[in-house]
Amino acid sequence: MQDILINWAPQETRVAIVENGAVQELHIERALERGLVGNIYTGRVARVLPGMQSAFVDIGQERAAFLHVADVHVAGAAHGGARGDGSGAQTPIERLVFEGQTLMVQVIKDAIGTKGARLSTQISIAGRLLVFLPQDDHIGISQKIGSHELREQLRARMTALVATTDGSPTGGFILRTNAEEASDEELADDIAYLRKTWGVVRERGFSSPPGTLLHQDLSLVERVLRDLAHDATGAIRIDSKMQFDILKAFGEEFTPGSVAKLEHYKGERPIFDLFNIDAEVAKALARRVDLKSGGYLIIDQTEALTTIDVNTGGFVGARNFDDTIFKTNLEAALAIARQLRLRNLGGIIIIDFIDMSREEHQNAVLAELRKQLSRDRTKITVSGFTQLGLVEMTRKRTRESLAHMLCQPCPVCEGKGQVKTARSVCYDILREILREARQFNPKEFRVIASAAVVEMMLDEESQHLAGLSDFIGKPISLKAEPFASPEQYDIVLM
């Protein structure tokens, strides 16, 4: 059983999914940094790049968005970018779009780092039970829905429901996982809502200039009922009466089964204090994650990939060393799956479990990892152990990780995670003075540096400083300043 806690403020909404007293997922939406995924815009093609089979599209954001040929919808094609003649060949992007062209586009991936948002001209609008595909006419079923017989039954029901009075379908649909037990009436209501929404979007698209937002996905509070709540959800607690009323009204219209689970939290303690969630957030930003047994994980997130290193630490509880390693790796598999959800880590992930000599231990750890990852609502692929004993996996990335959302690179080390030693800075200063002395002829060189650097130059490096002063024939004075970075210094020509 899981609980969903919603902490709402005008500037920020935070949603925590808690199971057995532990935070499993954390979702954050800030009013000024709201994600763009699902938004539909009128865009203008700014540049076509045949060499990359892509185009840059202006949608009114700070950075131009990115449209790849595979995401360009072609009428009659099986999928974006492919010809509709059944040949399976892909039409070059320069024959599909041109500079200055106005397109209706949808964001499928938020801007991450220096990369702009990724777009598609295949429009889809998500409802409670269905996803509407106005440019297609096929009926799709979520892969997570049961047996082949059930999928075919649902397909037949949907085919009948989406047909108009003249028997021709108008738009395609994909049944979401929670539509498995939906009634025809519920499906029909969702169909009507989605078609109405699309009608408004299309009308606005005809008369709006490039860069116009035509449709925005639901807020995080509303997406809790649409996407996060399910049968195993015990309670949905929210600490804002205004948002509670809004959510209740939304639920009564679109998710009546979840309305009974809604609770307005009136406690004196902040709602996130109930399960010590703020402390869990702080831990999720740390590089080290301690395991109950005494082992620990080291998680390093880089531009290219994320690495997770498993260590035994102080765990010595098993009968022999092999068992100690095996039990640590099993515990780590559970912790890694939780950390991936909590930190929202995506892209390529490399896991370095402690080396196991027995193949059955490797298989058991891999099976446990896959079992724990199966709870993730994000698409994941696990490749298994490599020849070097590493586990390679990918997790679909659609938005910024928790660390990138809440933190920024350190201004002192500029994200390197380390700074030069005081001695290294001393030697940089001595080289710089020698370089300056060859170009200029001041009366004196004054060094302004951090206290640690000045102290070292007066003590351990005093002989080298005096030798340089004699060599250039100029006095060198020192002054300590409280610089933010120990690497920072200035050399003033007096």
mmCIF file of C-alpha atoms in Angstrom, residues 13 17 68 72 84 106 123 125 149 160 199 224 226 240 270 272 300 322 350 364 385 421 424 438:
data_model
loop_
_atom_site.group_PDB
_atom_site.id
_atom_site.type_symbol
_atom_site.label_atom_id
_atom_site.label_comp_id
_atom_site.label_asym_id
_atom_site.label_seq_id
_atom_site.Cartn_x
_atom_site.Cartn_y
_atom_site.Cartn_z
ATOM 1 C CA THR A 13 4.565 21.775 -5.804
ATOM 2 C CA ILE A 17 5.126 8.592 -3.062
ATOM 3 C CA HIS A 68 14.518 14.670 -35.911
ATOM 4 C CA VAL A 72 8.114 13.873 -38.378
ATOM 5 C CA GLY A 84 3.731 5.678 -47.019
ATOM 6 C CA GLN A 106 4.623 18.776 -29.487
ATOM 7 C CA ILE A 123 0.499 14.981 -31.853
ATOM 8 C CA ILE A 125 -3.132 14.224 -26.058
ATOM 9 C CA GLU A 149 -7.398 -12.310 -25.560
ATOM 10 C CA ALA A 160 -16.818 0.320 -31.924
ATOM 11 C CA GLY A 199 -10.868 20.620 -31.520
ATOM 12 C CA VAL A 224 -1.268 12.838 -9.420
ATOM 13 C CA ARG A 226 -4.344 10.908 -13.711
ATOM 14 C CA SER A 240 -3.669 23.227 0.633
ATOM 15 C CA PRO A 270 4.488 20.285 7.703
ATOM 16 C CA PHE A 272 6.603 16.285 4.512
ATOM 17 C CA ASP A 300 28.375 9.753 -9.784
ATOM 18 C CA ASP A 322 31.463 -14.806 -0.673
ATOM 19 C CA ILE A 350 26.688 1.495 -15.291
ATOM 20 C CA ALA A 364 20.439 -14.036 -8.385
ATOM 21 C CA PHE A 385 26.847 -8.425 -16.748
ATOM 22 C CA THR A 421 46.311 22.568 -3.426
ATOM 23 C CA SER A 424 50.063 24.274 -6.605
ATOM 24 C CA ARG A 438 59.979 39.755 -18.444
#
